[in-house]
CSV table of C-alpha atoms in Angstrom, one decimal:
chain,number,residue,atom,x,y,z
A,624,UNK,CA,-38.3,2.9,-3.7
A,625,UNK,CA,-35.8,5.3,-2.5
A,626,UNK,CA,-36.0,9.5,-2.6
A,627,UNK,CA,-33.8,12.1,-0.4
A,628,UNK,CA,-35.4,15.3,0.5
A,629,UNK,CA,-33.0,18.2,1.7
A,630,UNK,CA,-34.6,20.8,3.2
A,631,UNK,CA,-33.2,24.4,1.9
A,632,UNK,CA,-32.4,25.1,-1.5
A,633,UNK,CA,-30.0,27.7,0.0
A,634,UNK,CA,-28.2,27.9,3.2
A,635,UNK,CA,-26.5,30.9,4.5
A,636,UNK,CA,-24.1,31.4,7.6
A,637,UNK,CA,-21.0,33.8,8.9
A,638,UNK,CA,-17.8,32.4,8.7
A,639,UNK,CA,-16.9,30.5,11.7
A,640,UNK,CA,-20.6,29.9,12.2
A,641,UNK,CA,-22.4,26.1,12.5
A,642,UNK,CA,-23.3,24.6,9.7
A,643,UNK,CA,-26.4,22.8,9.4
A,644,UNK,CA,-27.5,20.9,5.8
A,645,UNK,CA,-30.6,18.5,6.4
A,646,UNK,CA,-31.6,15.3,4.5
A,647,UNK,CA,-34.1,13.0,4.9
A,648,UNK,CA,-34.7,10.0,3.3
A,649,UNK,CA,-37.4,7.2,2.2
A,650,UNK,CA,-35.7,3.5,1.2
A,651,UNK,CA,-37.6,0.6,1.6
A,652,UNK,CA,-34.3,-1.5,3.0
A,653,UNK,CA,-31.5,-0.1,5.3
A,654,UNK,CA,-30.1,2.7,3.0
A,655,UNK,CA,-26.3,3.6,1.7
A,656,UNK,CA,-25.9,7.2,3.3
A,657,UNK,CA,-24.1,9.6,0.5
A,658,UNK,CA,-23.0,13.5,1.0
A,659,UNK,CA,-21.3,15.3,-1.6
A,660,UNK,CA,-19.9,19.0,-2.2
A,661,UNK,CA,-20.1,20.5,-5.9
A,662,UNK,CA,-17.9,23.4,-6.5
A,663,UNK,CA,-18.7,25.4,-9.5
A,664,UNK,CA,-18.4,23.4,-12.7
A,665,UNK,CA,-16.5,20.2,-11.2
A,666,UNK,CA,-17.8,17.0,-10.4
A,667,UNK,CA,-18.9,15.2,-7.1
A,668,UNK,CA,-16.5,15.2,-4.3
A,669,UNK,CA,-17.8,12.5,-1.7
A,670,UNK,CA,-17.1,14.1,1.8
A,671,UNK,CA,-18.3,11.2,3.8
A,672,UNK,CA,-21.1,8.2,3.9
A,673,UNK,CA,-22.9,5.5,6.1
A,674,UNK,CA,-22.9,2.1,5.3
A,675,UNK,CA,-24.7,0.2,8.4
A,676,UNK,CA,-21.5,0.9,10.8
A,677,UNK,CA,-21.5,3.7,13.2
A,678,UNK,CA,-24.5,6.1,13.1
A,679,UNK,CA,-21.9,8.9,13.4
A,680,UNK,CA,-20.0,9.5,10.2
A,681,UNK,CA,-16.8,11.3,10.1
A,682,UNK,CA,-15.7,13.1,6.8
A,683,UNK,CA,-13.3,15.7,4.7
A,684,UNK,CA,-12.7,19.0,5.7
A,685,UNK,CA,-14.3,18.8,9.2
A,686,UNK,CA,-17.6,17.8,8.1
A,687,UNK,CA,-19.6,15.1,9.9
A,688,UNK,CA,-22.9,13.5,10.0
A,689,UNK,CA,-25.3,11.2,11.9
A,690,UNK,CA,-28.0,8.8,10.6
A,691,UNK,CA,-30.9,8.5,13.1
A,692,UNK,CA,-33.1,5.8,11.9
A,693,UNK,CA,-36.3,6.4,14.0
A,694,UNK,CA,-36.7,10.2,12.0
A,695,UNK,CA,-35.0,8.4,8.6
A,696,UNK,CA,-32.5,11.7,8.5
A,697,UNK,CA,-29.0,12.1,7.8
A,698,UNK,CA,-28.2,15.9,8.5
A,699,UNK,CA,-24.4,16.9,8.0
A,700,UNK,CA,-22.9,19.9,10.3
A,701,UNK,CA,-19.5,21.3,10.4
A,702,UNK,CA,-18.8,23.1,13.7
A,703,UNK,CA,-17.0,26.3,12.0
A,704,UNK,CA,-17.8,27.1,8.5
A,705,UNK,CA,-15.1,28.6,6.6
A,706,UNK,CA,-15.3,30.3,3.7
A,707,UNK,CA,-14.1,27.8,1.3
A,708,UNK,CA,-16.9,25.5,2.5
A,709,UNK,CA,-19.2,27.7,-0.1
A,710,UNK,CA,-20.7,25.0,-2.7
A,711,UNK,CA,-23.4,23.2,-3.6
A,712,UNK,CA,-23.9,20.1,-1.5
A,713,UNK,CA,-25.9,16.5,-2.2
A,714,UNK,CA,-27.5,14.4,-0.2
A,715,UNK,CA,-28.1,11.0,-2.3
A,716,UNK,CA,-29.3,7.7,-0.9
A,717,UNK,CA,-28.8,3.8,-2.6
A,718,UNK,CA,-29.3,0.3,-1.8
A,719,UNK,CA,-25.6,-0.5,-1.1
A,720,UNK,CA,-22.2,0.6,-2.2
A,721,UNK,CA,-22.4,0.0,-5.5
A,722,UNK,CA,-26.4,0.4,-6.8
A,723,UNK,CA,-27.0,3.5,-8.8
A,724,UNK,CA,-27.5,6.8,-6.5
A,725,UNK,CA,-30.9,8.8,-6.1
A,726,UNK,CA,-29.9,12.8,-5.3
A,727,UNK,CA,-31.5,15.1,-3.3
A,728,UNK,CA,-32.5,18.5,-5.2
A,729,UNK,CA,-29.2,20.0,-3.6
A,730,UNK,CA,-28.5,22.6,-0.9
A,731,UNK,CA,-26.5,25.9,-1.8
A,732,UNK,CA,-24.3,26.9,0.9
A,733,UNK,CA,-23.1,30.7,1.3
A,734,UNK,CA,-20.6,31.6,3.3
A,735,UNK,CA,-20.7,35.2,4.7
A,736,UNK,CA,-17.6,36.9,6.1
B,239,UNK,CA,-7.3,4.8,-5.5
B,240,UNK,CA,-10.3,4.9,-7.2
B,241,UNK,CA,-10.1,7.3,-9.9
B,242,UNK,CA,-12.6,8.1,-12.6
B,243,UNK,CA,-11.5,10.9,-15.4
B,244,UNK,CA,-14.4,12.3,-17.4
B,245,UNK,CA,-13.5,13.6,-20.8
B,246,UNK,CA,-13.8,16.2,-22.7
B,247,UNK,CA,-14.4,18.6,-19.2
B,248,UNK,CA,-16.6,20.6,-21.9
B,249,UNK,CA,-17.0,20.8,-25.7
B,250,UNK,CA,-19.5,23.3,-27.9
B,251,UNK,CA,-20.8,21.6,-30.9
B,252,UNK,CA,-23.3,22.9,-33.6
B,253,UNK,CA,-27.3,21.2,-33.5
B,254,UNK,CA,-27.7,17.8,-35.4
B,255,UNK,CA,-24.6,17.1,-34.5
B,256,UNK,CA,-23.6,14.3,-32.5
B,257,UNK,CA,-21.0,14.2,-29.6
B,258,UNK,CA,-19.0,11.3,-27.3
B,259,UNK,CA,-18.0,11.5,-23.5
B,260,UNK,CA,-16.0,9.0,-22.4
B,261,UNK,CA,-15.3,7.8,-18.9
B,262,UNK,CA,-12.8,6.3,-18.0
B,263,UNK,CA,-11.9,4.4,-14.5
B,264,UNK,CA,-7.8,4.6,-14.0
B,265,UNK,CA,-6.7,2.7,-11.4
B,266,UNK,CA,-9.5,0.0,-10.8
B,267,UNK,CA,-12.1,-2.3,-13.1
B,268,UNK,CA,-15.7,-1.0,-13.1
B,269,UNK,CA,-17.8,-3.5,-14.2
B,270,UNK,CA,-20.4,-1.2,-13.8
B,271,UNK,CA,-20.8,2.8,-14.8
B,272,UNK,CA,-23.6,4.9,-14.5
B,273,UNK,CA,-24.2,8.3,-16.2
B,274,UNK,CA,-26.3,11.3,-14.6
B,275,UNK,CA,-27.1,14.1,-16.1
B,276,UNK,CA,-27.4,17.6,-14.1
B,277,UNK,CA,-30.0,20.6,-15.5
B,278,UNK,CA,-28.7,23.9,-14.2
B,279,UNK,CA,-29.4,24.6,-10.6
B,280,UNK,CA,-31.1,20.9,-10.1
B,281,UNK,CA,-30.1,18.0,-8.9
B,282,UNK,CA,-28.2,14.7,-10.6
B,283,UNK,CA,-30.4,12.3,-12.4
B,284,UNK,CA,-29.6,9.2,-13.6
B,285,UNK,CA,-30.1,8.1,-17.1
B,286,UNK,CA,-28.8,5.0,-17.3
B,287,UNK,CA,-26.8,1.5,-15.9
B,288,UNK,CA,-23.9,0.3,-18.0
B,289,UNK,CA,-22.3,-3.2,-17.3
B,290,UNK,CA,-19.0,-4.1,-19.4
B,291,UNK,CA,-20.2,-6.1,-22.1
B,292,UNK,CA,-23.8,-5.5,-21.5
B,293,UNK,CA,-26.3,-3.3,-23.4
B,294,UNK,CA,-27.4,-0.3,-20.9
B,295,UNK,CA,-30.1,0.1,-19.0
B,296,UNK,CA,-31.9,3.4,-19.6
B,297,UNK,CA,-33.8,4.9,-16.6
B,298,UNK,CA,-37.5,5.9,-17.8
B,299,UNK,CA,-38.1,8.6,-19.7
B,300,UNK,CA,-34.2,8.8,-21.5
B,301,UNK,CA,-34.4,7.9,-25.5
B,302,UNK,CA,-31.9,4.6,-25.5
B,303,UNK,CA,-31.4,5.8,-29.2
B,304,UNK,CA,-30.6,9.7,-28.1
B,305,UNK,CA,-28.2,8.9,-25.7
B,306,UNK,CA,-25.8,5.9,-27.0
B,307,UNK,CA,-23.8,4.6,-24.2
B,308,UNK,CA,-21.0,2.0,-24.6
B,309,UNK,CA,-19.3,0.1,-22.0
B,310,UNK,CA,-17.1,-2.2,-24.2
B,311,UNK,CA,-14.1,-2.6,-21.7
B,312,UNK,CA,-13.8,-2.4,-18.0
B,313,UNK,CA,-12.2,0.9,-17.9
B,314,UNK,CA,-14.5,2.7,-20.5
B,315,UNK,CA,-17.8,3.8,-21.0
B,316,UNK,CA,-18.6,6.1,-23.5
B,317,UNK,CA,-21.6,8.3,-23.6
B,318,UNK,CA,-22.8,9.7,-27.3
B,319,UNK,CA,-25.5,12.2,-27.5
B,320,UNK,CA,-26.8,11.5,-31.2
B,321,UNK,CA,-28.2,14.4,-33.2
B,322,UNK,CA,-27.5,17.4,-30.3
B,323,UNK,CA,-30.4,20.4,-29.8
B,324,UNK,CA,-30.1,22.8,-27.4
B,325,UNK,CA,-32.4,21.1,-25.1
B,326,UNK,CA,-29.7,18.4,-24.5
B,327,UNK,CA,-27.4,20.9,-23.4
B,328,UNK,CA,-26.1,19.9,-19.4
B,329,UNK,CA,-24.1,18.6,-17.0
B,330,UNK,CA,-23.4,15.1,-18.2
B,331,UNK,CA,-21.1,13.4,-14.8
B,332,UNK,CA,-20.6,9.8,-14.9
B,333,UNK,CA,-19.5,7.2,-12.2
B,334,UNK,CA,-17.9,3.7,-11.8
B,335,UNK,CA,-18.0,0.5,-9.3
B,336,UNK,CA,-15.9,-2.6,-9.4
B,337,UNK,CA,-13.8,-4.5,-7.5
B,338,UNK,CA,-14.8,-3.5,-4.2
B,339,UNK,CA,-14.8,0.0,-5.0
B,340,UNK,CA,-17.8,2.6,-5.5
B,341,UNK,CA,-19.4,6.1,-5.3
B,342,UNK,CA,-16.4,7.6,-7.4
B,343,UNK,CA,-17.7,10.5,-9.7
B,344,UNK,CA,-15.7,12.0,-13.0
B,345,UNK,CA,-15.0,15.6,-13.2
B,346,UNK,CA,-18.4,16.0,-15.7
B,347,UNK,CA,-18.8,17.2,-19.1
B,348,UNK,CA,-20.3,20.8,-19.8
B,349,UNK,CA,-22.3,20.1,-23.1
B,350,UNK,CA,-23.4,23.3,-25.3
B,351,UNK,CA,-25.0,22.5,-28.1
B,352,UNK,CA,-25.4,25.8,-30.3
C-alpha cells in the first residue's frame, strides 16, 4: 500500500525567503517520487520527480528535492521564494512511472512581500 | 512532448442532467488514462483506471454506473457523469501514459451542476 503525508496545510514565507514543503511517504516497494504546483483553477504542473536515480532531484523554477530513504521523506525547498511561487503544491507517490498516483492532502504556499 | 488537453476547462449544467469530459493525449498514445477528481481545498483522488479497449477500473467507493468512462481509442478517454446533482460538482483532472511517457495531467474540468 502506498499514502504521502505533507505536513502543513499552509505554508507561509517572505519573498526571497527558503522554502520548505515536507512529504513523507509509506510504499511497500521502492516508490515513484511526484511534486506538483496547482495554480488556481489549472491543472497539475509536475515540477520535478525521483525515479531510483540520484536522491537529489533537480526541477522547474528553481525548485529541488531529495529522497532520504532511511526517514522515507521527500521534502522540496527552493532557496529564494518569489512571489509567483504562491500555489497549491502535491506531493504524490506510485509504483513506477506509469501506475496510477496517490496525492498527498496538498500544501498552500503564501508568499509574503 | 507529452501533451494531454482536458476539455471542456468548465461547463454548468442543470441536475439530472448528464455531462462528458473528454481527454485527449495530443502528441503520444496512452494506452492507459486515469481520472481524479479534486473536492475543493483537498487533495486529488483517483476514481478510476482506463486502458484503450478495456472496460475501466473504478477505485472503491466510485458508482461505475455514475461515472461512465470510455477509453475507445488511444488518444481519448471520455468521462460522463450520468444524472448530475450538486454533490458531483468538482474538480474532475485526468492523466495519460503510453509509450514511454507518463505523469502528464490535463488542464481539469470545473463541473457545476445547478
Amino acid at each position: 500500500a502506498q499514502s504521502v503525508t505533507q505536513l502543513g496545510s499552509h505554508v507561509s514565507v517572505s519573498e526571497g525567503a527558503l522554502v520548505l514543503l515536507r512529504c513523507n511517504y509509506s510504499s511497500s516497494v521502492p516508490p515513484y517520487l511526484f511534486w506538483y504546483v496547482q495554480y488556481p483553477n489549472q491543472g497539475l504542473q509536475l515540477l520535478l520527480k525521483y525515479t531510483s536515480a540520484a536522491t537529489l532531484v533537480k526541477g522547474i523554477n528553481g525548485f529541488e528535492a531529495e529522497f532520504k530513504k532511511s526517514e522515507t521523506s521527500f521534502h522540496l525547498t527552493k532557496p529564494t521564494a518569489h512571489m509567483s511561487d504562491a500555489a497549491e503544491y502535491f506531493c504524490a507517490v506510485s509504483e513506477n512511472n506509469f501506475n496510477k498516483f496517490y496525492f498527498g492532502s496538498g500544501t498552500k504556499l503564501n508568499v509574503k512581500p | 512532448g507529452a501533451v494531454v488537453s482536458q476539455h471542456p476547462s468548465w461547463v454548468i449544467c442543470k441536475s439530472g442532467t448528464s455531462v462528458k469530459i473528454e481527454c485527449r493525449s495530443l502528441d503520444f498514445q496512452a494506452t492507459t488514462m486515469f481520472w481524479y477528481r479534486q473536492f475543493p481545498k483537498q487533495s486529488l483522488m483517483l476514481m478510476a483506471t482506463s486502458n484503450e479497449g478495456s472496460k475501466a477500473t473504478y477505485e472503491q467507493g466510485v458508482e461505475k454506473d455514475k461515472f461512465l468512462i470510455n477509453h475507445a481509442s488511444l488518444t481519448l478517454s471520455t468521462l460522463t457523469v450520468t444524472s448530475a446533482h450538486p454533490e458531483d460538482s468538482s474538480f474532475y483532472i485526468c492523466s495519460a501514459s503510453g509509450q514511454g511517457l507518463a505523469y502528464t495531467f490535463g488542464s481539469g474540468t470545473r463541473l457545476t451542476v445547478v
